[in-house]
Each structure stands twice: as structure tokens, then as C-alpha cells.
Coordinates of C-alpha atoms in Angstrom, one line a residue:
M221 CA 147.8 -109.6 -159.6
G222 CA 146.2 -106.2 -160.6
E223 CA 147.8 -102.4 -159.8
L224 CA 149.2 -101.7 -156.7
R225 CA 146.8 -100.8 -153.9
G226 CA 147.6 -98.2 -151.3
T227 CA 150.6 -95.9 -151.1
H228 CA 153.6 -96.3 -149.0
V229 CA 155.8 -93.6 -147.7
P230 CA 158.2 -95.3 -145.2
V231 CA 158.3 -93.8 -141.8
L232 CA 161.6 -92.5 -140.5
L233 CA 163.5 -94.3 -143.5
E234 CA 166.5 -92.4 -143.2
R235 CA 167.1 -92.9 -139.5
C236 CA 166.2 -96.7 -139.9
L237 CA 168.9 -97.1 -142.2
E238 CA 171.4 -95.0 -140.2
L239 CA 170.8 -97.2 -137.4
L240 CA 171.1 -100.4 -139.3
A241 CA 174.1 -99.8 -141.1
P242 CA 177.0 -100.5 -139.0
A243 CA 175.4 -104.2 -138.6
L244 CA 174.7 -104.7 -142.1
D245 CA 178.0 -103.0 -143.5
R246 CA 180.1 -105.5 -141.8
P247 CA 182.7 -107.7 -144.0
G248 CA 181.3 -110.4 -145.8
S249 CA 177.6 -111.1 -146.3
T250 CA 174.9 -110.0 -143.9
V251 CA 171.2 -111.0 -143.3
H252 CA 168.3 -108.2 -142.5
V253 CA 164.9 -109.4 -141.3
D254 CA 162.0 -107.0 -142.2
A255 CA 159.3 -108.5 -139.6
T256 CA 156.3 -106.4 -141.1
L257 CA 157.1 -106.1 -144.8
G258 CA 154.0 -104.4 -145.8
L259 CA 154.6 -102.6 -149.4
G260 CA 158.3 -103.3 -149.0
G261 CA 159.6 -99.6 -148.8
H262 CA 161.9 -100.2 -146.1
A263 CA 163.1 -103.4 -147.6
E264 CA 163.9 -101.9 -150.9
A265 CA 165.9 -98.9 -149.1
V266 CA 167.9 -101.7 -147.4
L267 CA 168.6 -103.6 -150.4
E268 CA 169.7 -100.9 -152.1
A269 CA 171.9 -99.5 -149.7
H270 CA 173.7 -102.9 -148.8
P271 CA 174.1 -105.2 -151.9
R272 CA 175.7 -107.7 -150.1
T273 CA 172.6 -108.3 -147.7
T274 CA 170.1 -111.0 -147.9
L275 CA 166.6 -109.9 -147.0
I276 CA 163.9 -112.1 -145.2
G277 CA 160.6 -110.4 -145.3
L278 CA 157.6 -111.6 -143.2
D279 CA 154.2 -110.4 -143.6
R280 CA 150.8 -112.0 -142.7
D281 CA 149.1 -110.1 -145.2
T282 CA 149.3 -112.1 -148.7
E283 CA 148.0 -109.1 -150.6
A284 CA 151.1 -107.1 -149.3
L285 CA 153.5 -109.9 -150.0
A286 CA 152.4 -110.2 -153.5
H287 CA 153.0 -106.4 -154.1
A288 CA 156.3 -106.4 -152.2
R289 CA 157.4 -109.3 -154.4
A290 CA 156.8 -107.6 -157.5
R291 CA 158.4 -104.3 -156.1
L292 CA 161.4 -106.2 -154.8
A293 CA 161.9 -108.3 -158.3
R294 CA 165.1 -106.9 -159.3
F295 CA 166.6 -108.3 -155.9
A296 CA 164.8 -111.8 -156.1
D297 CA 168.6 -113.5 -156.1
R298 CA 169.0 -112.1 -152.4
V299 CA 165.0 -112.0 -151.0
H300 CA 163.0 -114.4 -149.3
L301 CA 159.3 -113.6 -148.7
V302 CA 157.4 -115.7 -146.3
H303 CA 153.6 -115.9 -145.4
A304 CA 153.9 -115.5 -141.7
V305 CA 153.3 -113.5 -138.6
Y306 CA 156.5 -111.8 -136.8
D307 CA 156.2 -114.4 -133.7
E308 CA 156.9 -117.2 -136.3
L309 CA 160.7 -115.7 -137.0
P310 CA 162.5 -118.7 -135.1
D311 CA 160.7 -121.1 -137.0
V312 CA 160.9 -119.4 -140.3
L313 CA 164.7 -119.0 -140.0
D314 CA 165.2 -122.8 -139.0
R315 CA 163.3 -123.5 -142.2
L316 CA 165.8 -121.3 -144.1
K317 CA 168.5 -122.9 -142.4
V318 CA 169.7 -119.2 -141.0
P319 CA 171.3 -119.5 -137.7
A320 CA 171.4 -115.9 -136.9
V321 CA 170.7 -112.6 -138.3
D322 CA 172.3 -109.0 -138.2
G323 CA 169.5 -106.7 -138.4
I324 CA 165.8 -106.3 -137.9
L325 CA 163.2 -103.9 -138.3
F326 CA 159.6 -104.1 -137.0
D327 CA 157.3 -101.3 -138.3
L328 CA 154.2 -101.9 -136.3
G329 CA 150.4 -101.3 -136.6
V330 CA 148.1 -101.3 -139.7
S331 CA 149.8 -101.0 -143.2
S332 CA 149.2 -98.4 -145.8
L333 CA 147.5 -101.3 -148.1
Q334 CA 145.1 -102.3 -145.2
L335 CA 144.4 -98.5 -144.2
D336 CA 143.8 -97.0 -147.5
E337 CA 141.4 -99.7 -149.1
P338 CA 138.0 -99.7 -147.9
D339 CA 137.2 -103.3 -148.5
R340 CA 139.7 -104.3 -145.6
G341 CA 137.5 -102.8 -143.0
F342 CA 140.0 -101.0 -141.0
A343 CA 138.8 -97.2 -141.9
Y344 CA 136.0 -95.8 -139.7
K345 CA 135.7 -93.1 -142.4
Q346 CA 134.6 -95.6 -145.1
D347 CA 131.9 -98.5 -145.3
A348 CA 133.1 -101.5 -145.7
P349 CA 132.3 -105.2 -144.3
L350 CA 133.9 -105.4 -140.7
D351 CA 136.9 -107.6 -141.2
M352 CA 139.8 -106.1 -139.8
R353 CA 141.9 -109.1 -140.3
M354 CA 145.5 -108.7 -141.4
D355 CA 145.6 -112.4 -142.5
Q356 CA 142.4 -112.8 -144.7
T357 CA 143.1 -116.5 -144.8
R358 CA 142.3 -117.3 -141.2
G359 CA 141.0 -116.0 -138.2
T360 CA 138.2 -114.1 -136.6
T361 CA 136.9 -111.0 -137.9
A362 CA 135.7 -107.5 -136.3
E363 CA 132.2 -108.7 -137.2
D364 CA 132.4 -111.6 -135.1
V365 CA 133.5 -109.8 -132.3
V366 CA 130.9 -107.0 -132.1
N367 CA 128.4 -109.5 -132.6
T368 CA 129.4 -112.3 -130.1
Y369 CA 131.5 -111.2 -127.2
A370 CA 129.5 -110.5 -124.0
H371 CA 129.2 -106.9 -122.7
P372 CA 132.1 -107.5 -120.0
D373 CA 134.5 -109.0 -122.8
L374 CA 133.5 -106.3 -125.3
A375 CA 134.2 -103.4 -122.8
R376 CA 137.2 -104.7 -121.7
V377 CA 138.6 -105.0 -125.3
L378 CA 137.9 -101.3 -126.0
R379 CA 139.2 -100.0 -122.6
T380 CA 142.3 -102.0 -122.9
Y381 CA 143.3 -102.0 -126.6
G382 CA 141.8 -98.5 -127.4
E383 CA 142.1 -96.7 -123.9
E384 CA 138.4 -95.7 -124.6
R385 CA 137.1 -94.0 -121.4
F386 CA 133.6 -94.7 -122.7
A387 CA 134.2 -98.3 -123.4
G388 CA 131.0 -99.5 -121.2
R389 CA 128.6 -97.2 -123.1
I390 CA 129.9 -98.0 -126.6
A391 CA 129.6 -101.8 -125.5
S392 CA 126.0 -101.2 -124.4
A393 CA 125.2 -99.2 -127.7
I394 CA 126.6 -102.4 -129.7
I395 CA 124.7 -105.0 -127.8
R396 CA 121.4 -102.9 -128.1
E397 CA 122.1 -102.7 -132.2
R398 CA 123.0 -106.2 -132.3
E399 CA 119.8 -107.6 -130.6
R400 CA 117.9 -105.9 -133.4
S401 CA 120.1 -106.8 -136.4
R402 CA 123.7 -108.1 -137.0
I403 CA 126.3 -105.4 -137.0
T404 CA 128.1 -106.1 -140.4
S405 CA 129.0 -102.7 -141.6
S406 CA 132.1 -100.4 -140.6
A407 CA 129.9 -97.3 -141.2
R408 CA 127.1 -98.2 -138.9
L409 CA 129.5 -99.5 -136.1
A410 CA 131.3 -95.9 -136.4
E411 CA 127.9 -94.4 -136.2
L412 CA 126.9 -96.2 -132.9
V413 CA 130.3 -95.2 -131.3
V414 CA 129.7 -91.5 -132.0
E415 CA 125.8 -91.6 -130.8
A416 CA 127.3 -93.5 -127.5
I417 CA 129.9 -90.8 -126.6
P418 CA 128.7 -87.5 -125.0
A419 CA 128.6 -84.6 -127.1
P420 CA 131.3 -82.5 -125.4
A421 CA 133.7 -85.6 -125.9
R422 CA 133.2 -85.9 -129.4
R423 CA 134.6 -82.4 -130.0
T424 CA 138.4 -83.2 -129.3
G425 CA 141.0 -86.2 -129.7
G426 CA 140.2 -86.7 -133.3
H427 CA 137.4 -89.0 -134.5
P428 CA 135.0 -90.7 -132.0
A429 CA 135.4 -94.2 -133.4
K430 CA 139.3 -94.0 -133.6
R431 CA 139.9 -95.8 -130.4
T432 CA 136.9 -98.3 -130.9
F433 CA 138.3 -99.5 -134.5
Q434 CA 142.3 -99.7 -132.9
A435 CA 141.0 -101.8 -130.3
L436 CA 139.0 -104.1 -132.5
R437 CA 141.6 -104.3 -135.1
I438 CA 144.3 -105.3 -132.3
E439 CA 141.7 -108.0 -130.7
V440 CA 141.3 -109.2 -134.2
N441 CA 144.9 -109.8 -134.7
K442 CA 146.1 -110.6 -131.5
E443 CA 148.9 -107.8 -132.0
L444 CA 149.9 -107.3 -128.5
A445 CA 150.1 -111.0 -127.4
V446 CA 152.0 -111.7 -130.8
L447 CA 154.6 -108.8 -130.1
E448 CA 155.4 -109.6 -126.5
T449 CA 156.2 -113.1 -127.7
A450 CA 158.0 -111.9 -131.2
L451 CA 160.4 -109.0 -129.6
P452 CA 162.7 -111.6 -127.1
A453 CA 162.4 -114.2 -129.9
A454 CA 163.6 -111.7 -132.4
L455 CA 166.4 -110.1 -130.1
D456 CA 167.8 -114.0 -129.4
T457 CA 168.3 -114.2 -133.1
L458 CA 170.7 -111.3 -133.4
T459 CA 174.4 -112.0 -133.8
V460 CA 176.9 -109.7 -131.7
G461 CA 176.8 -106.1 -133.3
G462 CA 173.5 -106.9 -134.8
R463 CA 170.4 -104.3 -134.4
M464 CA 167.1 -104.1 -134.2
V465 CA 164.9 -101.1 -134.7
V466 CA 161.1 -101.0 -133.9
L467 CA 158.5 -98.3 -134.8
S468 CA 155.7 -98.2 -132.8
Y469 CA 152.4 -96.3 -133.3
H470 CA 150.6 -96.4 -130.1
S471 CA 151.8 -96.5 -126.4
L472 CA 150.8 -99.9 -126.1
E473 CA 153.0 -101.1 -128.4
D474 CA 155.8 -98.7 -127.2
R475 CA 155.4 -100.0 -123.8
L476 CA 156.0 -103.6 -124.8
T477 CA 158.9 -102.3 -126.8
K478 CA 160.9 -100.6 -123.8
A479 CA 160.1 -103.0 -121.5
A480 CA 161.7 -105.8 -124.0
L481 CA 164.9 -103.7 -124.9
A482 CA 165.5 -102.4 -121.4
D483 CA 165.2 -106.0 -119.9
R484 CA 168.3 -107.1 -122.0
A485 CA 170.2 -103.7 -121.3
R486 CA 170.3 -104.0 -117.6
T487 CA 172.6 -105.8 -115.7
R488 CA 171.2 -108.9 -113.5
G489 CA 174.0 -109.0 -111.1
P490 CA 174.1 -107.6 -107.5
V491 CA 174.4 -103.9 -107.7
D492 CA 177.3 -103.5 -105.0
L493 CA 180.0 -105.4 -106.8
P494 CA 182.7 -103.5 -108.7
V495 CA 182.6 -105.7 -111.7
E496 CA 180.0 -107.7 -113.6
L497 CA 179.6 -111.4 -112.5
P498 CA 180.1 -113.9 -115.6
G499 CA 176.5 -114.3 -117.0
T500 CA 175.0 -111.2 -115.4
G501 CA 176.0 -108.4 -117.6
P502 CA 173.8 -106.6 -120.1
T503 CA 173.5 -108.4 -123.6
F504 CA 172.2 -105.4 -125.4
R505 CA 172.9 -101.6 -125.4
L506 CA 170.1 -98.9 -126.4
L507 CA 170.8 -96.8 -129.3
S508 CA 168.8 -93.8 -128.3
R509 CA 167.8 -91.9 -125.5
G510 CA 164.1 -93.0 -124.9
A511 CA 161.9 -93.1 -127.8
E512 CA 162.7 -90.9 -131.0
L513 CA 160.1 -88.8 -132.5
P514 CA 159.7 -87.7 -135.9
G515 CA 160.8 -84.4 -137.0
E516 CA 158.2 -81.6 -138.1
A517 CA 159.4 -82.1 -141.6
E518 CA 158.7 -85.5 -141.8
V519 CA 155.0 -85.3 -140.3
T520 CA 154.4 -82.6 -142.9
A521 CA 155.4 -84.7 -145.8
N522 CA 153.9 -88.0 -144.2
P523 CA 151.2 -87.1 -141.5
R524 CA 151.0 -90.9 -140.6
A525 CA 154.3 -90.4 -139.0
A526 CA 152.9 -88.2 -136.5
S527 CA 152.5 -90.9 -133.8
V528 CA 155.5 -93.0 -134.3
R529 CA 157.9 -93.7 -131.8
L530 CA 161.5 -95.4 -132.5
R531 CA 163.6 -97.5 -130.4
A532 CA 166.6 -99.6 -131.1
A533 CA 169.3 -101.8 -129.5
E534 CA 172.5 -103.5 -130.6
R535 CA 173.5 -107.2 -129.3
I536 CA 176.9 -106.8 -127.3
D537 CA 179.1 -109.4 -126.0
P538 CA 178.6 -109.5 -122.1
D539 CA 181.7 -111.3 -121.6
A540 CA 184.0 -108.4 -123.4
E541 CA 182.0 -105.9 -121.1
R542 CA 183.0 -108.0 -118.1
R543 CA 186.7 -108.2 -119.2
E544 CA 186.4 -104.4 -119.6
G545 CA 185.0 -103.5 -116.5
A546 CA 187.5 -105.9 -114.8
G547 CA 190.3 -103.8 -116.5
R548 CA 188.9 -100.6 -115.2
E549 CA 188.4 -101.7 -111.8
R550 CA 192.2 -102.8 -111.6
Y551 CA 192.8 -99.2 -113.1
R552 CA 191.1 -97.4 -110.5
R553 CA 192.5 -99.6 -107.7
R554 CA 196.0 -98.5 -109.0
V555 CA 195.0 -95.0 -109.0
R556 CA 193.8 -95.3 -105.5
A557 CA 196.9 -96.8 -104.2
M558 CA 198.9 -94.1 -105.8
H559 CA 197.3 -91.4 -104.1
Q560 CA 197.2 -93.4 -100.6
G561 CA 201.3 -93.9 -101.1
V562 CA 200.9 -97.7 -101.2
G563 CA 201.5 -100.3 -103.6
L564 CA 203.4 -98.5 -106.1
T565 CA 206.9 -97.9 -106.1
K566 CA 208.5 -94.5 -106.3
G567 CA 208.2 -92.9 -109.9
S568 CA 205.5 -95.4 -110.8
S569 CA 202.6 -93.7 -112.9
V570 CA 199.5 -94.6 -114.4
D571 CA 198.4 -94.0 -118.2
P572 CA 194.9 -93.2 -118.4
G573 CA 195.0 -94.1 -121.9
S574 CA 195.6 -97.6 -121.0
V575 CA 192.3 -98.2 -119.8
P576 CA 189.6 -97.8 -122.8
D577 CA 186.5 -96.2 -122.1
D578 CA 183.5 -98.0 -123.3
G579 CA 181.1 -95.3 -122.9
R580 CA 179.1 -96.9 -120.2
T581 CA 176.5 -94.7 -118.4
T582 CA 174.3 -95.4 -115.5
D583 CA 171.2 -94.0 -117.3
E584 CA 169.4 -97.1 -118.9
E585 CA 168.0 -94.8 -121.6
E586 CA 171.5 -93.5 -122.7
G587 CA 172.4 -94.3 -126.4
E588 CA 173.6 -93.0 -129.7
G589 CA 171.0 -90.4 -129.8
S590 CA 172.5 -88.4 -126.6

């Protein structure tokens, strides 16, 4: 392996560590999964902060794994690095004979290594072969997509994954070009996109090719399909008290993350019952109110953090929540009876401190960040 390629400034590092700490600081040994290891910045900080934690690091990029292995060499006795996509986490845990984990981090999107090195084909400002595969050992390349997809399919990819309003025009320009010669260069593709977009639209919203390159990258790596499967599977691997943190970098990722966490944080029982029925209560609680954004200082120090959205959740015991809910309901009934003058003998009293407050709220997005 040569010198480290790319630079990595971990995004929202302190906040990630703060959110994961209660799960990883519990008595005994704990297990943390970095589902998107990259160059290992977040993983290194977790291992330094939690000397009794074992790390399982996944990445589909073999080059990133090699660099992360070198970076984390001093922790080798408590590190397992695996060449895998994050939707393969349950299989990885089975192979390692790990029944459950305490912490999980997803740092989604393209890594610093992939973005900084022109030969990977992710950057629209540098010329390179049109690859865009995060795992260069397998799969379809961006060159395959732009040269083989029919117009409707190409336009759909650009519109859905890039939220590109000129998707049809760009797809037409690509097809006209490939009829003359195969498109193999990232620079040529960027030129085609710029030429296809009306001049007034080019002056706002950053580089005109940004959305097209994002869309192709997502299509090549099947990122959203993988994430949609991976999030619920990862949540299922957490122990009670375990925590998951997800860093998203565009609205499509964040939407899937929000839906997956909200689904586990809501009750499934009838809304008009005073207490949760067994098996119907929430299994997770949200740790932030909506998506957390980076501060101005973070964006100044690391411009790539500008678009990040953080969401986090903790696994809870629904039966314990149900028992606490039943206790609170019994207390409320005693209070009502006291005010109505029935059910309590003279001199009876109710101690509000005898009923624990679990901090529940009717706001689905309420959490630690409030």
C-alpha cells in the first residue's frame, strides 16, 4: 500500500461521540459497528474514547479498508475490518458470532478518498474514466449506465436520484453524443450536462453537473436500495440501550433514515387506550428533535459538512415502558378518585414522586436535543 490518498476530517465527530457514549460506556465489553468505515476517522476516535469497545468496520471500498487497517493498527486486538456493504451487516455478525451490538454509525455518501482521487471518476471538476463504483472489484460502472440506458431510464435516474429538473434534456444530450462515440470521460460528461442546461439555470445552485454525477453515483452503487434494507436490519442488531447514529448528505438519504427511525419510535396499538398493549409500544426513542445540522464553525473548518443531517435513536425495552405506563395510569386514576371523593379513605394521599416520569412526549421528533 502506498501513501494515504485523500484526506478525512470526520464530520460532527464530537456530537457522534456524545450520542454513542451512553451505549459504549456500559459495564463490561461493548461492540460498535462502523458501517461505512472509509478512512477510519470516526472509528479511531471511538476506539480511543472507549478502551473496552470492540470495533467491527465495514466498507465496500478495498482501498479504503487498506488505509483504515493501517490507521487502526494499534487497536488490532479489538478491531475486525470486513469487505462488505452495510446491508450485509447481519451476515457479517453471524460470521463473527456476534449476537448483538451496542453502537452503530452510518456516515453515508461518497468518501473523501473516492472524492479526492480523480481516477475514481466521482468528481465532475476533474477528468477521469467514468467509473464511480465504490467497490471497484464488481458491478456496473457509470460508463455502462450513460452508454446503455434508454432515454426514459436515464432521465428517470437523473430526475429521481439527482432531483434534476432538466433530466430529459440531459438524457437527450447524452444519447446524441453516444451515437457519435462512446462516452468514457467524466470531463466530457460534465461538458454535455452544462451544454444541455439553459444558461440562466447554470448561474445558480453550484456546478451544473453536480446533480447528474450524484444521480449516476447512486445508481451505480444502488445506494438507496441498499440503505432501505440496511437501516431496519441494523436497528434489529442493537441491544436494549444500544444507539445508532446516521449522517446523511442529501434529502433522499435523510428521508429514508427519518422513516426508518420514526417507524420504530411510534406505537402500533389503538390510540384511544390508556396504556400500551403488549407488543405494540415503540422499540426506539429518538435522540434529537428532527435532523441536527452542523454549526457554522464546523462548516468553516470542513466545508464538506455543510449538507450533513444527523439523526439518532436508542433501543428501549417496550415491556418496561408499558409497565411504567400502567403505573402512571393507576396513579392518575387514584388522583381522579381523590378529587371526586371516592375510592380513597379520609386522610389518604398520593405522592407524585412515587410515579416515575419517563419523559415521554407526544412529539414524535422530541429527544435529547430539545
